[in-house]
XYZ file of C-alpha atoms in Angstrom:
409
model
C 2.422 7.376 -35.714
C -1.114 5.924 -38.021
C -2.676 5.578 -33.847
C -1.775 9.017 -32.897
C -2.528 10.130 -35.980
C -6.119 8.605 -35.629
C -6.741 9.488 -32.395
C -5.598 13.128 -33.493
C -8.404 12.997 -35.960
C -10.772 11.648 -33.610
C -10.073 14.315 -31.414
C -10.668 17.355 -34.410
C -13.562 15.816 -34.956
C -14.772 16.274 -31.389
C -14.046 20.794 -30.872
C -15.732 21.105 -34.307
C -18.390 19.106 -33.002
C -18.592 20.657 -29.514
C -18.201 23.967 -31.304
C -20.637 22.954 -33.806
C -23.285 22.963 -30.718
C -21.842 25.710 -29.040
C -22.625 28.602 -31.960
C -26.426 26.292 -32.255
C -27.551 26.279 -29.217
C -28.068 29.060 -27.195
C -26.971 29.716 -23.457
C -28.588 28.821 -19.514
C -30.157 31.988 -18.423
C -27.863 32.004 -15.397
C -25.057 32.482 -18.057
C -26.452 34.687 -20.621
C -27.437 37.194 -17.655
C -23.257 38.083 -16.880
C -23.682 38.079 -21.458
C -22.130 35.348 -22.371
C -24.769 34.554 -25.515
C -22.507 31.303 -26.442
C -23.031 27.534 -24.190
C -19.414 27.282 -22.698
C -18.989 23.945 -24.274
C -15.109 24.397 -23.528
C -15.525 26.106 -19.977
C -17.749 22.994 -19.237
C -15.650 20.139 -20.555
C -12.874 21.709 -18.721
C -14.773 21.632 -15.557
C -15.673 17.490 -16.451
C -12.215 17.638 -16.544
C -11.914 18.188 -12.814
C -14.705 16.423 -12.083
C -13.656 13.135 -13.598
C -10.142 13.493 -12.321
C -10.539 13.948 -9.128
C -12.376 10.474 -8.788
C -10.402 7.717 -8.170
C -9.967 4.506 -9.544
C -7.196 1.165 -9.857
C -6.472 1.695 -13.315
C -2.330 1.895 -12.015
C -2.870 -0.531 -10.235
C 0.874 -3.024 -11.045
C -0.597 -6.172 -12.324
C -0.790 -9.031 -9.178
C -0.743 -12.713 -9.618
C -1.120 -15.316 -6.758
C 1.641 -16.511 -5.328
C 2.743 -20.523 -4.791
C 3.106 -19.559 -1.279
C -0.386 -20.779 0.941
C 0.291 -18.385 4.190
C -1.875 -15.758 2.558
C -1.950 -13.921 5.766
C 1.071 -12.163 6.226
C 3.606 -10.115 4.241
C 6.127 -11.368 1.402
C 8.662 -13.000 2.148
C 12.152 -11.736 -0.090
C 14.902 -13.333 -0.802
C 18.529 -12.281 1.868
C 21.088 -11.402 -0.784
C 22.906 -14.003 1.040
C 21.274 -15.662 -0.967
C 22.814 -14.402 -4.268
C 26.093 -16.246 -3.304
C 24.327 -19.656 -3.026
C 23.140 -20.053 -6.191
C 25.497 -18.574 -7.183
C 27.527 -21.500 -5.492
C 25.462 -24.632 -6.339
C 25.273 -23.558 -9.802
C 29.888 -23.976 -9.891
C 29.215 -26.769 -7.884
C 31.293 -28.503 -10.452
C 33.820 -26.329 -12.036
C 34.301 -25.515 -8.274
C 35.435 -29.024 -7.819
C 39.627 -29.250 -7.105
C 41.298 -31.493 -10.146
C 43.964 -33.639 -8.869
C 47.155 -33.171 -10.150
C 46.957 -29.847 -11.850
C 47.419 -26.277 -10.643
C 44.777 -23.786 -8.625
C 43.126 -21.942 -11.591
C 40.587 -19.286 -11.521
C 36.559 -18.472 -12.070
C 33.938 -15.732 -13.047
C 31.309 -13.896 -10.726
C 30.003 -11.802 -12.993
C 28.204 -9.336 -11.837
C 26.330 -6.802 -15.032
C 24.523 -3.940 -15.255
C 21.900 -1.747 -18.163
C 21.229 1.329 -17.853
C 18.248 2.164 -19.674
C 17.614 3.601 -23.444
C 14.160 2.294 -24.305
C 13.621 -0.299 -27.548
C 16.907 -0.198 -28.268
C 18.850 -1.079 -24.938
C 16.370 -3.489 -24.732
C 17.809 -5.617 -27.661
C 21.694 -4.782 -27.808
C 21.340 -5.841 -24.259
C 19.673 -8.861 -24.913
C 22.545 -8.929 -28.102
C 25.466 -8.331 -25.343
C 23.952 -12.126 -22.518
C 23.786 -13.498 -26.128
C 27.337 -12.820 -27.803
C 29.185 -13.191 -24.827
C 27.154 -16.155 -21.878
C 25.626 -18.207 -25.242
C 28.050 -18.415 -28.463
C 31.676 -20.081 -29.133
C 34.625 -17.088 -29.347
C 36.233 -17.044 -32.807
C 38.625 -14.687 -31.991
C 37.456 -11.865 -33.766
C 35.179 -8.904 -32.422
C 31.807 -10.684 -33.733
C 29.365 -12.964 -32.379
C 30.004 -17.578 -32.981
C 27.921 -20.266 -33.508
C 25.310 -21.084 -30.163
C 27.011 -23.737 -27.763
C 24.105 -26.458 -26.826
C 22.044 -25.269 -23.848
C 24.231 -27.134 -21.682
C 27.455 -25.252 -22.474
C 26.043 -21.695 -21.300
C 27.934 -19.948 -19.725
C 25.353 -18.473 -17.989
C 26.405 -20.240 -14.606
C 28.845 -18.083 -14.330
C 26.730 -14.310 -13.342
C 25.743 -13.779 -10.073
C 23.720 -11.254 -10.502
C 22.056 -8.454 -13.728
C 21.120 -4.937 -12.659
C 19.057 -3.077 -15.283
C 16.873 -0.269 -15.465
C 14.558 0.761 -17.739
C 15.017 -0.247 -21.652
C 18.698 -1.829 -19.861
C 15.857 -4.362 -17.765
C 13.326 -5.985 -20.093
C 16.614 -7.239 -21.589
C 17.151 -8.263 -19.063
C 14.772 -9.840 -18.785
C 13.973 -11.562 -22.268
C 17.826 -12.884 -21.094
C 16.368 -14.333 -18.465
C 13.863 -16.167 -20.417
C 15.445 -17.815 -22.913
C 17.607 -19.353 -20.354
C 14.244 -20.676 -19.102
C 12.902 -22.039 -22.517
C 15.650 -22.473 -24.911
C 14.373 -24.213 -27.170
C 12.354 -20.584 -27.871
C 15.147 -20.105 -29.865
C 13.787 -21.946 -33.288
C 15.892 -19.932 -35.195
C 19.407 -18.255 -35.266
C 18.559 -14.699 -34.296
C 16.807 -15.461 -31.416
C 16.656 -11.024 -30.418
C 14.987 -10.042 -33.147
C 12.771 -12.449 -33.466
C 12.065 -12.209 -29.809
C 12.779 -8.801 -29.358
C 12.377 -6.797 -31.853
C 8.874 -6.708 -31.824
C 6.478 -3.221 -31.335
C 5.433 -2.458 -28.142
C 5.205 0.912 -28.277
C 1.893 0.764 -30.965
C -0.524 -1.639 -27.764
C 0.029 0.531 -25.675
C -0.159 4.268 -27.242
C -4.196 2.795 -28.803
C -4.555 1.434 -25.520
C -3.660 5.576 -24.283
C -5.827 6.660 -26.627
C -9.373 5.289 -26.899
C -9.615 3.804 -23.284
C -7.095 6.119 -20.277
C -7.784 9.404 -22.342
C -11.757 9.200 -22.118
C -11.056 7.325 -18.309
C -9.248 10.178 -17.692
C -12.866 12.605 -18.456
C -15.168 10.293 -16.449
C -13.160 8.229 -14.332
C -15.277 5.088 -15.845
C -14.120 0.737 -15.418
C -11.975 1.065 -13.387
C -11.759 -2.859 -13.268
C -10.343 -2.310 -17.219
C -6.308 -2.133 -17.026
C -4.273 0.818 -18.202
C -1.476 0.892 -21.058
C 1.362 -0.081 -18.616
C -0.721 -3.744 -18.602
C -0.886 -4.264 -22.576
C 2.819 -2.519 -22.617
C 3.223 -6.066 -19.863
C 1.073 -8.221 -22.393
C 2.744 -6.956 -25.815
C 6.721 -7.890 -24.366
C 5.242 -11.163 -23.274
C 3.338 -12.380 -26.384
C 6.097 -13.008 -28.419
C 6.993 -15.810 -25.713
C 5.218 -19.672 -25.628
C 2.369 -18.643 -23.063
C 4.331 -15.692 -22.079
C 7.274 -17.634 -20.843
C 9.337 -16.312 -17.736
C 8.110 -13.183 -18.589
C 4.151 -14.053 -17.720
C 5.804 -15.294 -14.704
C 5.849 -14.484 -11.544
C 9.500 -14.227 -9.486
C 8.948 -15.347 -6.465
C 7.499 -18.185 -8.920
C 10.774 -18.481 -10.550
C 13.087 -17.171 -7.974
C 11.813 -20.854 -6.156
C 11.573 -23.135 -9.150
C 14.054 -22.291 -11.545
C 16.832 -21.395 -8.725
C 19.494 -21.924 -12.582
C 18.415 -18.642 -14.124
C 21.252 -15.443 -12.085
C 19.112 -13.721 -10.172
C 17.849 -10.061 -11.390
C 16.779 -6.825 -9.575
C 15.256 -3.610 -11.944
C 15.753 -0.444 -9.624
C 12.885 1.810 -10.634
C 12.028 5.337 -9.121
C 10.323 6.031 -5.799
C 8.362 9.150 -6.676
C 6.873 9.581 -3.401
C 10.213 10.395 -1.341
C 12.882 10.021 -3.903
C 13.736 6.130 -2.831
C 15.171 3.653 -5.282
C 12.585 1.200 -5.328
C 13.991 -2.627 -5.547
C 11.632 -4.639 -7.721
C 13.075 -8.096 -7.272
C 12.818 -10.685 -4.360
C 15.288 -9.407 -2.242
C 14.489 -7.691 0.738
C 17.336 -5.805 1.370
C 17.054 -4.401 5.092
C 16.734 -1.151 2.890
C 14.775 2.185 3.906
C 11.714 1.178 6.327
C 8.244 2.161 4.609
C 6.867 4.709 4.922
C 10.542 6.937 5.775
C 12.350 10.258 3.133
C 15.627 8.461 2.139
C 15.896 12.920 2.309
C 14.836 12.560 6.157
C 18.820 11.097 7.972
C 17.386 12.703 10.436
C 17.101 8.783 11.714
C 20.697 8.152 11.355
C 21.437 10.548 13.671
C 20.160 9.516 16.824
C 21.109 6.120 15.971
C 24.528 5.479 15.117
C 24.156 2.228 13.859
C 20.832 2.581 11.933
C 22.672 1.450 8.637
C 23.570 -1.886 9.800
C 23.070 -4.757 8.139
C 21.181 -2.370 5.062
C 22.893 -3.800 1.274
C 20.956 -0.923 -0.786
C 20.606 2.524 0.539
C 18.203 4.549 0.149
C 16.183 2.089 -1.222
C 12.851 0.409 -0.931
C 12.044 -3.085 -1.645
C 9.082 -4.896 -3.513
C 8.826 -7.380 -0.873
C 7.743 -4.639 1.738
C 4.206 -3.956 -0.258
C 3.176 -7.815 -0.750
C 1.495 -10.289 0.626
C 2.885 -13.840 0.659
C -0.669 -14.825 -0.986
C 0.780 -12.517 -3.863
C 3.312 -12.463 -6.881
C 4.588 -9.918 -9.810
C 4.785 -10.795 -13.057
C 8.406 -10.341 -14.915
C 6.985 -7.830 -17.301
C 5.574 -6.062 -14.691
C 8.929 -6.628 -12.395
C 10.596 -4.937 -15.485
C 7.887 -2.268 -16.400
C 8.358 -0.711 -12.433
C 12.147 -0.036 -13.860
C 10.612 1.418 -16.918
C 7.708 2.936 -16.547
C 8.218 6.753 -18.532
C 5.700 9.579 -19.156
C 2.120 9.281 -21.297
C 3.703 6.709 -22.349
C 2.593 4.682 -18.977
C 1.412 5.732 -15.923
C 3.838 5.309 -12.303
C 3.174 2.459 -10.893
C 0.760 2.061 -7.976
C 2.797 -1.124 -5.366
C 1.123 -1.503 -2.692
C -2.875 -1.646 -2.640
C -3.650 -5.695 -2.063
C -2.493 -5.372 1.042
C -5.204 -4.834 3.071
C -4.986 -8.886 1.112
C -3.010 -9.600 4.671
C -4.978 -7.238 6.974
C -1.564 -5.148 6.476
C -1.230 -1.848 6.979
C -2.211 0.262 4.121
C 0.584 1.912 1.930
C 1.896 2.357 -1.399
C 3.629 3.862 -3.292
C 4.411 5.284 -6.718
C 7.207 3.596 -9.221
C 7.835 4.833 -12.401
C 11.833 4.503 -15.316
C 14.858 4.545 -12.602
C 16.819 6.756 -14.925
C 15.029 9.929 -13.130
C 17.718 8.300 -9.713
C 20.578 6.384 -11.407
C 20.474 5.410 -15.250
C 23.214 2.901 -15.034
C 21.724 0.267 -13.000
C 25.531 0.391 -11.928
C 25.402 1.241 -8.054
C 22.733 -1.178 -7.604
C 25.918 -3.863 -8.106
C 29.045 -1.586 -6.406
C 26.847 -2.338 -3.131
C 25.501 -6.113 -3.648
C 29.084 -6.658 -4.471
C 30.513 -4.658 -1.084
C 28.424 -7.949 0.780
C 29.488 -10.546 -1.150
C 33.517 -9.252 -1.169
C 34.215 -11.282 2.651
C 32.623 -13.640 1.135
C 35.418 -14.333 -2.642
C 37.654 -13.210 -0.087
C 37.259 -16.346 2.569
C 36.782 -18.900 -0.527
C 40.324 -18.063 -1.913
C 41.505 -17.383 1.355
C 40.778 -21.222 2.856
C 39.582 -23.280 -0.256
C 42.879 -23.480 -1.238
C 41.796 -26.857 -3.357
C 39.191 -24.400 -4.991
C 39.736 -22.347 -8.373
C 39.961 -19.120 -7.337
C 36.381 -16.404 -7.714
C 37.255 -14.435 -10.014
C 35.212 -10.858 -9.559
C 34.077 -9.011 -13.429
C 32.314 -6.782 -13.589
C 30.164 -6.151 -16.677
C 28.445 -2.498 -16.917
C 26.132 -2.339 -21.042
C 25.788 1.015 -22.535
C 23.735 2.113 -24.152
C 24.018 5.538 -25.413
C 25.425 6.070 -29.499
C 29.486 7.358 -28.170
């Protein structure tokens, strides 16, 4: 509030100064001929705004980081959805070993979705995940004590899908899993997720982004979205997993559950899949509102996992990556607080055709993030059924879907 009030005070002083200047100066002769006796400062300001706003800047390009992939002359290779099953099997290998003399047991395959709701949603989502997978149950409504990191039940999670604040809560939990030693206190959620990330963004809006909108300066200066992402990373040592690239995490931290963040592409009304996965979804440049491709080709939907969806991997070179905080923000860019995220500007680095997408909060399209879980489960269901029917010496896999609702009811 103090930042907004201070900014409003400066704008008031500037406005008063313009009025004072207008009253004390004569109008140019050209305008005086039309009966304008005072310098029309606010008309000049409006014209300035039109000209300054027409200057193309790169202020809302999403932040890219270097990938560990040495092949920089091609597009990024997204991971196949099939690897969700493969990774889950690897993480649960010990639990799947048959135990002689015992009846066949069961092991849950958990799929999590978390809806949006701002900062409240991020904190609530982290608390729920921490309580379910990292604490001993005491049989009551409250959570018990923390388990040892080696006793975490997060290995049973096959997928986590989030939108807006729910996605940030999922990312925070992923950062905790990447380095549980960060949780030096009893309440790591409060310590890491309870910080103020809005004030830095609002300050940057008032004192950097608004002036830049007027005069179009500083195309290389980050925007308030980048400042927000840095604020999310700040409580973690060296940024934690939030400060690392999503492809880096996928290749080097296989114990982390896969995550999908769901944004909205404003140009074509597609869902935007901000993750490492290649879902063989909507072809780049094709509108999600246009079904004509299915009228001429009955097999056009074959192999597509997510309907009406664009993949982040189609907008990156193999030499490029985005930090986990940036991927989260592609599903959480709400008006005023953050501008739409521009992805694809870096494709020229690998000689690809120029195409960009502007991505905003995923809640514009589907606010629960559960449709992604349902659609991906349709590809996992056959593999689970095959396992349960044939691998009779191993525990039966039981699918469990958890939806974290961040509403008040």
